[in-house]
Each structure stands twice: as C-alpha cells, then as structure tokens.
Short mmCIF file of C-alpha atoms and ligand atoms in Angstrom, two decimals:
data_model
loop_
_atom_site.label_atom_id
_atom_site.label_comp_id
_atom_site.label_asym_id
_atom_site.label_seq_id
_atom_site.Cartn_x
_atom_site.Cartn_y
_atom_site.Cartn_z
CA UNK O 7 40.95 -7.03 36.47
CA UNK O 8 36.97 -6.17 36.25
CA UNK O 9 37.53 -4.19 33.03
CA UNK O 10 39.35 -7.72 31.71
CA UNK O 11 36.19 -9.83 33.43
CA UNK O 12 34.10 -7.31 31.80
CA UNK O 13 35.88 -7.84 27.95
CA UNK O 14 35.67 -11.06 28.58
CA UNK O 15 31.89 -11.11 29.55
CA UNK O 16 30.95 -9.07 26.29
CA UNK O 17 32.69 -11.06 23.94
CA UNK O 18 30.86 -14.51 25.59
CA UNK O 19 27.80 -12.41 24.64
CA UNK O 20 28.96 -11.64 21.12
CA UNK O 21 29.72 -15.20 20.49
CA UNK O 22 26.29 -16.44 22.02
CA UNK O 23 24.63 -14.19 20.19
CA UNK O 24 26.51 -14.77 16.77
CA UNK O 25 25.70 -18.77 17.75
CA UNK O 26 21.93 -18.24 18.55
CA UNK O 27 21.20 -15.07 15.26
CA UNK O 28 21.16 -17.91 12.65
CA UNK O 29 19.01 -20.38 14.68
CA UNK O 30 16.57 -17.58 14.82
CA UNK O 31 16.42 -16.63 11.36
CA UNK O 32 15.85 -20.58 10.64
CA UNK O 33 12.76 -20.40 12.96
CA UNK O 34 11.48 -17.86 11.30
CA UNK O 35 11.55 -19.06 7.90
CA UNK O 36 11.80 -16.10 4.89
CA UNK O 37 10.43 -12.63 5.31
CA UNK O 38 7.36 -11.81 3.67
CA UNK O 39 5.90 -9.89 0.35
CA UNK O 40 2.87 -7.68 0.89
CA UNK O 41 1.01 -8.05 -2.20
CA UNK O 42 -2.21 -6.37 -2.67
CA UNK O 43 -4.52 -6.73 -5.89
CA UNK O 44 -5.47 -3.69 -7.26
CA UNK O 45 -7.91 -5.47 -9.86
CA UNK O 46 -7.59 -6.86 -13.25
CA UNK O 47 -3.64 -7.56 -13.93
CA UNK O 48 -2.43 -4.61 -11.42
CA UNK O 49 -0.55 -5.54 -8.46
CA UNK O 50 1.94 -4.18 -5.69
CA UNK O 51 4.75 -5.93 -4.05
CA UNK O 52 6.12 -4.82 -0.74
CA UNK O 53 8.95 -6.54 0.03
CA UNK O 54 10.75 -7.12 3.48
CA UNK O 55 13.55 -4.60 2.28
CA UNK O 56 10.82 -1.80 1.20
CA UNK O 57 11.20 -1.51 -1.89
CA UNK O 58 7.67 -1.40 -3.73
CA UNK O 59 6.93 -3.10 -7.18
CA UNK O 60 3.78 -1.84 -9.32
CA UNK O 61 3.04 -4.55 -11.86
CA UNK O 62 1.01 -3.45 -14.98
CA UNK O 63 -0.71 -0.34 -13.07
CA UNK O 64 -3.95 0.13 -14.90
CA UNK O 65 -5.03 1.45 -11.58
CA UNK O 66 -8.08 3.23 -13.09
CA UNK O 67 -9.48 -0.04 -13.67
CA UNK O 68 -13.39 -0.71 -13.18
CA UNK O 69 -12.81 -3.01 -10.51
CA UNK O 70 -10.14 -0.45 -8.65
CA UNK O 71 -10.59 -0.20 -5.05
CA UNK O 72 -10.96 3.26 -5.31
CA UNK O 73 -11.03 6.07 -7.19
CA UNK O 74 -7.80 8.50 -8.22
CA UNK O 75 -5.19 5.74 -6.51
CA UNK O 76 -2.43 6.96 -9.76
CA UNK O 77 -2.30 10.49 -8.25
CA UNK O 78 -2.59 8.77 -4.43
CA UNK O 79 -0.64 5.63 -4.28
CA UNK O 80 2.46 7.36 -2.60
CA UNK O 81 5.90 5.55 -2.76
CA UNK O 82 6.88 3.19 -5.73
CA UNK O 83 10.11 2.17 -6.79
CA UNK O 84 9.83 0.26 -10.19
CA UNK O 85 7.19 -0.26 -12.22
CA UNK O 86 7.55 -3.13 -14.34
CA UNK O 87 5.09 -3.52 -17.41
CA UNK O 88 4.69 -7.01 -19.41
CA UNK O 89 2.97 -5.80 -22.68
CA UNK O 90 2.00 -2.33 -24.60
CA UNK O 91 -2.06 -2.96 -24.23
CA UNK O 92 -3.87 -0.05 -22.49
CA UNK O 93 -5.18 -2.46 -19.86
CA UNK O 94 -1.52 -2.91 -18.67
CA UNK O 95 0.28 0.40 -19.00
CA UNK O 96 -2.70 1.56 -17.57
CA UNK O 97 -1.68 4.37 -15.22
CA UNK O 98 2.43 4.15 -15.51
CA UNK O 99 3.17 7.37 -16.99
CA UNK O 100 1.50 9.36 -14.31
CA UNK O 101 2.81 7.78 -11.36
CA UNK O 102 5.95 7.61 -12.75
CA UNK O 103 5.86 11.32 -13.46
CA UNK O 104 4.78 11.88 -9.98
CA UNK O 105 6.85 9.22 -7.62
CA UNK O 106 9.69 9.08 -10.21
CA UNK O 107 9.87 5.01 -10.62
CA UNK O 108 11.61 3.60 -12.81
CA UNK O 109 10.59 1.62 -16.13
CA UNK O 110 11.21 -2.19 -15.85
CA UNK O 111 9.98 -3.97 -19.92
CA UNK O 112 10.92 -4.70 -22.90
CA UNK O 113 13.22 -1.69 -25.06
CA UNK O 114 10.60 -1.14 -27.68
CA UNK O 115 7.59 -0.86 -24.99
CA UNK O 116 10.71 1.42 -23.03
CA UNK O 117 10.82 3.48 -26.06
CA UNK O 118 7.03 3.92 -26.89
CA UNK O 119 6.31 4.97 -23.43
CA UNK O 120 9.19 7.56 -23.29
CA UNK O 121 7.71 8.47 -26.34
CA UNK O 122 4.33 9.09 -24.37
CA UNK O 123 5.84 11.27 -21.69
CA UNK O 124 7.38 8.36 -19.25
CA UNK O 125 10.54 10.53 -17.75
CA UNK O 126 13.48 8.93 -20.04
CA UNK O 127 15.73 9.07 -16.64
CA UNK O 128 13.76 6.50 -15.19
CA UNK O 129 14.12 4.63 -18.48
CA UNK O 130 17.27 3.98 -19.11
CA UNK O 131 19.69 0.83 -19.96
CA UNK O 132 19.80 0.22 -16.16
CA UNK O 133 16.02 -1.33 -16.10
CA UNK O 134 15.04 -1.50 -19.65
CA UNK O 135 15.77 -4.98 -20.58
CA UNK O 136 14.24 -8.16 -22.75
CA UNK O 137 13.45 -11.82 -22.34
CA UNK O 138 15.98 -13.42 -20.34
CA UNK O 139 17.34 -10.19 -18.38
CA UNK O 140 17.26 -10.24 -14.42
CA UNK O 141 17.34 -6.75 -13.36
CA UNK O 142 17.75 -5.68 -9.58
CA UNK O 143 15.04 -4.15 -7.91
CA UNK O 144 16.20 -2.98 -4.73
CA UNK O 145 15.88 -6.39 -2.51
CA UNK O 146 14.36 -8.61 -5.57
CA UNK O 147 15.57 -9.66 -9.09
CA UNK O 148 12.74 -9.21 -11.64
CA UNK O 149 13.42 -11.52 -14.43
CA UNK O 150 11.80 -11.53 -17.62
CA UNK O 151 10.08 -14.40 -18.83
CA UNK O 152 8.20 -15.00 -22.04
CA UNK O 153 4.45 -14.95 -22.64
CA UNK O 154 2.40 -15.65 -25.54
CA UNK O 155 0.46 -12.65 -26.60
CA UNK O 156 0.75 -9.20 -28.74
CA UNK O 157 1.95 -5.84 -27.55
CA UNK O 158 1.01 -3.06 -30.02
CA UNK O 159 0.90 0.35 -27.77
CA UNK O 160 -1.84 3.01 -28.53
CA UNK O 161 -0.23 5.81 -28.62
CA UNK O 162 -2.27 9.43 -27.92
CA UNK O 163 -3.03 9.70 -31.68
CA UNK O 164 -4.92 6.37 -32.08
CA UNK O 165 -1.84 5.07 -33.39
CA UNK O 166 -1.09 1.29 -32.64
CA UNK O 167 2.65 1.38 -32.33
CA UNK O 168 5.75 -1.14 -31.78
CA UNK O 169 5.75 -2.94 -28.18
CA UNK O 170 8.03 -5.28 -28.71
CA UNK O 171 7.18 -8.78 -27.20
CA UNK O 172 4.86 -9.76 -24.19
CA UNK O 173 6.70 -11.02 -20.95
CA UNK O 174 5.96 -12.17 -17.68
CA UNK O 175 7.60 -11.26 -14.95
CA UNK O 176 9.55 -13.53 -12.18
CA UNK O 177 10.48 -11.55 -9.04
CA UNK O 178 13.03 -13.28 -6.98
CA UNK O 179 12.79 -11.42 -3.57
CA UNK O 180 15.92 -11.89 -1.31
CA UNK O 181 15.37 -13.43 1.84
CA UNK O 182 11.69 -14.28 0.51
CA UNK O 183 9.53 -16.10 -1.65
CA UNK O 184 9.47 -16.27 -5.13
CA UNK O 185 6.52 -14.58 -7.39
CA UNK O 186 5.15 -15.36 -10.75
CA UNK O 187 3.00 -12.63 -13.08
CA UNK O 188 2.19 -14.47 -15.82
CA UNK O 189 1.51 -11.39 -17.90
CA UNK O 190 -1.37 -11.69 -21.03
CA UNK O 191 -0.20 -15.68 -21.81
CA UNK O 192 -1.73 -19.28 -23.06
CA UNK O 193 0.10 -21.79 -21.65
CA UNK O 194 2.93 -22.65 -22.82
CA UNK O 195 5.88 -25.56 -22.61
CA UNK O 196 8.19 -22.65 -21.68
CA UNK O 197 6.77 -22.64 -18.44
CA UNK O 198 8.35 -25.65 -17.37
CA UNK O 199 12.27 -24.00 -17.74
CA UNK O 200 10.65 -21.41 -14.91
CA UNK O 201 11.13 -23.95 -12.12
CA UNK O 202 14.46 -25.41 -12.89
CA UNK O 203 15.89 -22.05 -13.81
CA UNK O 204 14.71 -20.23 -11.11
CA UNK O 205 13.22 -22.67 -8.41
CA UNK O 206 9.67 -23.32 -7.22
CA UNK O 207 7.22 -20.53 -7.30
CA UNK O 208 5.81 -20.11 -4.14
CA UNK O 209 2.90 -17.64 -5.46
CA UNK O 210 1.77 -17.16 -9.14
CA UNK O 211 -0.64 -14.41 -10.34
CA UNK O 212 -2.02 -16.14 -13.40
CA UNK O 213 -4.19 -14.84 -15.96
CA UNK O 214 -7.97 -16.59 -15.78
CA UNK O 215 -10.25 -15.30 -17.73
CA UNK O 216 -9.74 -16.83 -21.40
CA UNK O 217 -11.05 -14.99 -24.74
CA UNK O 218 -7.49 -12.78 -25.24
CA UNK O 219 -5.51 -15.30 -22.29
CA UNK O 220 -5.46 -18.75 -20.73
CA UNK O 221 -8.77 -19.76 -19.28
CA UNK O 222 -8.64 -21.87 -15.59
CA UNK O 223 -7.98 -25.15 -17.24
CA UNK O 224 -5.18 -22.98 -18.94
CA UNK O 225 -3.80 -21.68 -15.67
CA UNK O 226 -4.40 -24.74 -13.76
CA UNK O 227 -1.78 -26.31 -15.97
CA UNK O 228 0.66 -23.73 -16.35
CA UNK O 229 0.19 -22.99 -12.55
CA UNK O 230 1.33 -26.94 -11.94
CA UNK O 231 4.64 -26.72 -14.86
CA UNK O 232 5.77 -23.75 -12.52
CA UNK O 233 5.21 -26.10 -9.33
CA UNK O 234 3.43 -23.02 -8.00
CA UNK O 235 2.25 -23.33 -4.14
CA UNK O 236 -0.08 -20.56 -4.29
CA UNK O 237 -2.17 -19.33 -7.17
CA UNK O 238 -4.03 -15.88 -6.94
CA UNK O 239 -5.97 -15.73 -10.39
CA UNK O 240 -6.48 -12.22 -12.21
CA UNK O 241 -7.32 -10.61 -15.49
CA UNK O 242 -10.95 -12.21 -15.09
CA UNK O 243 -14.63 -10.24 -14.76
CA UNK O 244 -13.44 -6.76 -15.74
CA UNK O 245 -15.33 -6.86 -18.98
CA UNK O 246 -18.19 -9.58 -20.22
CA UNK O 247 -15.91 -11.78 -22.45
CA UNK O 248 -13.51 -12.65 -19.26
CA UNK O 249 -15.53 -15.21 -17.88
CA UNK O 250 -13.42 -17.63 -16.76
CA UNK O 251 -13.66 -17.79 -12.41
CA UNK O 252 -11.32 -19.02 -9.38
CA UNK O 253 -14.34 -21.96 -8.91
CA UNK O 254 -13.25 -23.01 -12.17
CA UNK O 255 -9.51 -22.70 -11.51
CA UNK O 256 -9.94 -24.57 -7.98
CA UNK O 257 -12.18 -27.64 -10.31
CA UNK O 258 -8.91 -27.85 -12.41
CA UNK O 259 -5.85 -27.97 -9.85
CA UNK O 260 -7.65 -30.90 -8.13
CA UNK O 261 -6.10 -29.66 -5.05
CA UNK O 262 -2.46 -29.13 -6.60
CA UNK O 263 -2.26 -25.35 -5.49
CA UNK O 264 -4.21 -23.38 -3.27
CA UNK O 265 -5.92 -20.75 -4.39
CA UNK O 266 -5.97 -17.34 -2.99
CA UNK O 267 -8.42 -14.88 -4.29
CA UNK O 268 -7.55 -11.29 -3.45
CA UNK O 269 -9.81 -8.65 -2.24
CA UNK O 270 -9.58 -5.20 -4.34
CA UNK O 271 -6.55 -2.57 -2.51
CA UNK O 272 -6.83 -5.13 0.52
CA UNK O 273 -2.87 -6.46 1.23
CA UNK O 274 -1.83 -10.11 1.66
CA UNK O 275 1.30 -11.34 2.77
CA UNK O 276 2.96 -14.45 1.32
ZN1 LIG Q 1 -4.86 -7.81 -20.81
#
C-alpha cells in the first residue's frame, strides 16, 4: 500500500515537473553565445552547448589583446575562414595544428591551406563546403553566405594563389540567437534573402572601415536588409586607410540597431 502511495506520489512529480520544464524554458528565453572580439575581423563564439567557433583568426593582429593567444587560446572546435587574405587566415594553421579544429570555407581556400600545412583530417568533405552549404558545428549550423570581395591566398613563396570566392558566414546556434559575419563585403541586394531564408539576425559583426569593405553608411544599410538587432562593427582602425568608426555607424542606423562595440579578448554574451 505505501510502496503504491509512494509510485503514485513520484509519478504526480514526474508529470508536474514535465508540465512546469517547458514554462521554464519560456521564461528564460534562448541560451546565450559568448562572443569575444579578438580585433580586426577575428572572433570566438561560445555557444550554450560548448562548442567554440574561431572566425577568421588573425589573432596576431595589432590590435590583439595580447600577445602569443594562437599558441594559448586552448579549446576550439571549428574554425571557419571567409576569404584567402592574410588578415583573415591569420593564425588558422597553427591553432589548428595545435587544438586540431576543423576547417569550415570554401574548397579552393580548403585546398590552399592544406596546401600550407592545415592537417587535411580536419579538412575534409565533412566541413569544407561553398556558398549555400549549412554545415553542423556541434550545437550551431554555419551557413555560407556570399560576400563581395577577392580571395587570392599568399602562399609561403610570395605566391598569390586560388581562394575561391569570399563568404560570410551565418551561424544558426540551437536554442540561441542567430549571428551574422559579414566577411570582407560592400553591400549588397543579396543581403536581403539572409532574413527570409534564415530569420532575423539578432547580432551582426559587420565590416566598417571602407577603402577594401563597406564603410558605416555601407553597414548601416546592409545591417537594416538583415533586420539585424545588434550590430558590433569590425575590420576598422587596424591600419590608417580603415577609417570608418562605430560614431559613424550609430549617425547612419538612426537608431535602427544598437550598436555594441567590443572591447579587445573581453567576452560578451548575446
Ligand atoms: Zn580584410
């Protein structure tokens, strides 16, 4: 009789709590991304599943938080790389060699930086991909998206060499937001399928600093085809020509996006 009470008992509390789990997850809305800025295009995602996204790792960059982070930064999963330029690949072939992370671009890039020593098991079919591809990433889907833009790669011998075409990246993170890297890009009308194909995006990192991108008027226009909530502007101020600034990019959205500029290896969460 009590062992029956207690069956009975537990399965009240199975069904309460199988009632009340979903009206808790409502409450507390989607889990969060850690992003942190590591200056000039390079960025890492965190997401709520763990699984850790370096974006165009030129982590030697003059506005790097600190000093030696390729041979530091210790766990990444995927790195994902939107164009052969040195000021994107940056760092990728070392930290892949050392954290073994797996190559997430375009199949010529793939086969230029294999090429350059990027471990070819890491490189394979499984990531490798090209405009229009949505590859998992642990917990997120990293589509790629067009950009507008060249990607010669200089190989070790001085050698500009096939990098197929420039992308940006859209990362999809389940049970999360959804993020935008624009990659090297103008704007472009292209930017207007990202929204209906993929939904809103709740935070874009978009290219500011005009002479070889979009300048803020650029990205204040793009930022509004992607119906972006958030806007956290890069590739601006690491060399003389990249002038364009975040004031500038606030003037332009009129209030249509907020704008979130990151501090240098500090993390955000969106
Ligand atoms: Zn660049």
């Amino acid at each position: 009789m009590v062992s029956r009470f207690r069956r009975f008992r537990s399965a009240l509390g199975a069904l309460a709590a199988a009632l009340l789990l979903p009206a808790v997850a409502l409450a507390q809305g989607k889990g969060k991304v850690e992003v942190t800025w590591y200056g000039h295009a390079a960025f890492g995602v965190k997401t709520p599943g763990g699984t850790v996204i370096l974006i165009d790792p030129w982590l030697s960059n003059p506005k790097a938080p600190e000093k030696g982070l390729a041979d530091s930064i210790p766990k990444v999963d995927f790195i994902l790389i939107s164009h052969g330029h040195f000021d994107h690949v940056g760092d990728a072939v070392a930290i892949a060699k050392r954290t073994g992370a797996k190559l997430i671009t375009n199949f010529e890039l793939g086969a230029a930086l294999v090429a350059a020593g990027y471990p070819k098991e890491n490189a394979g079919l499984d990531t490798v991909g090209n405009m229009g591809g949505a590859i998992q990433a642990g917990d997120a889907t990293v589509i790629m998206v067009p950009a507008v833009h060249s990607s010669g790669f200089g190989d070790s011998e001085g050698h500009n060499v096939v990098g197929g075409n420039p992308m940006g990246f859209v990362i999809q993170v389940k049970n999360g937001p959804t993020l935008y890297h624009t990659g090297d890009t103008d704007v472009t009308q292209d930017m207007k399928l990202i929204p209906e194909r993929y939904g809103a995006v709740d935070m874009m990192m978009a290219c500011i600093g005009g002479h070889f991108t979009m300048d803020p008027k650029g990205a204040a226009l793009a930022a509004r085809m992607v119906r972006a909530k958030t806007v956290i502007p890069m590739h601006f101020g690491t060399f003389p020509v990249l002038n364009g600034t975040p004031d500038e990019l606030r003037a332009a959205l009129k209030g249509k996006a907020k704008v979130d500029v990151l501090v240098p290896g500090k993390p955000a969460m969106f």
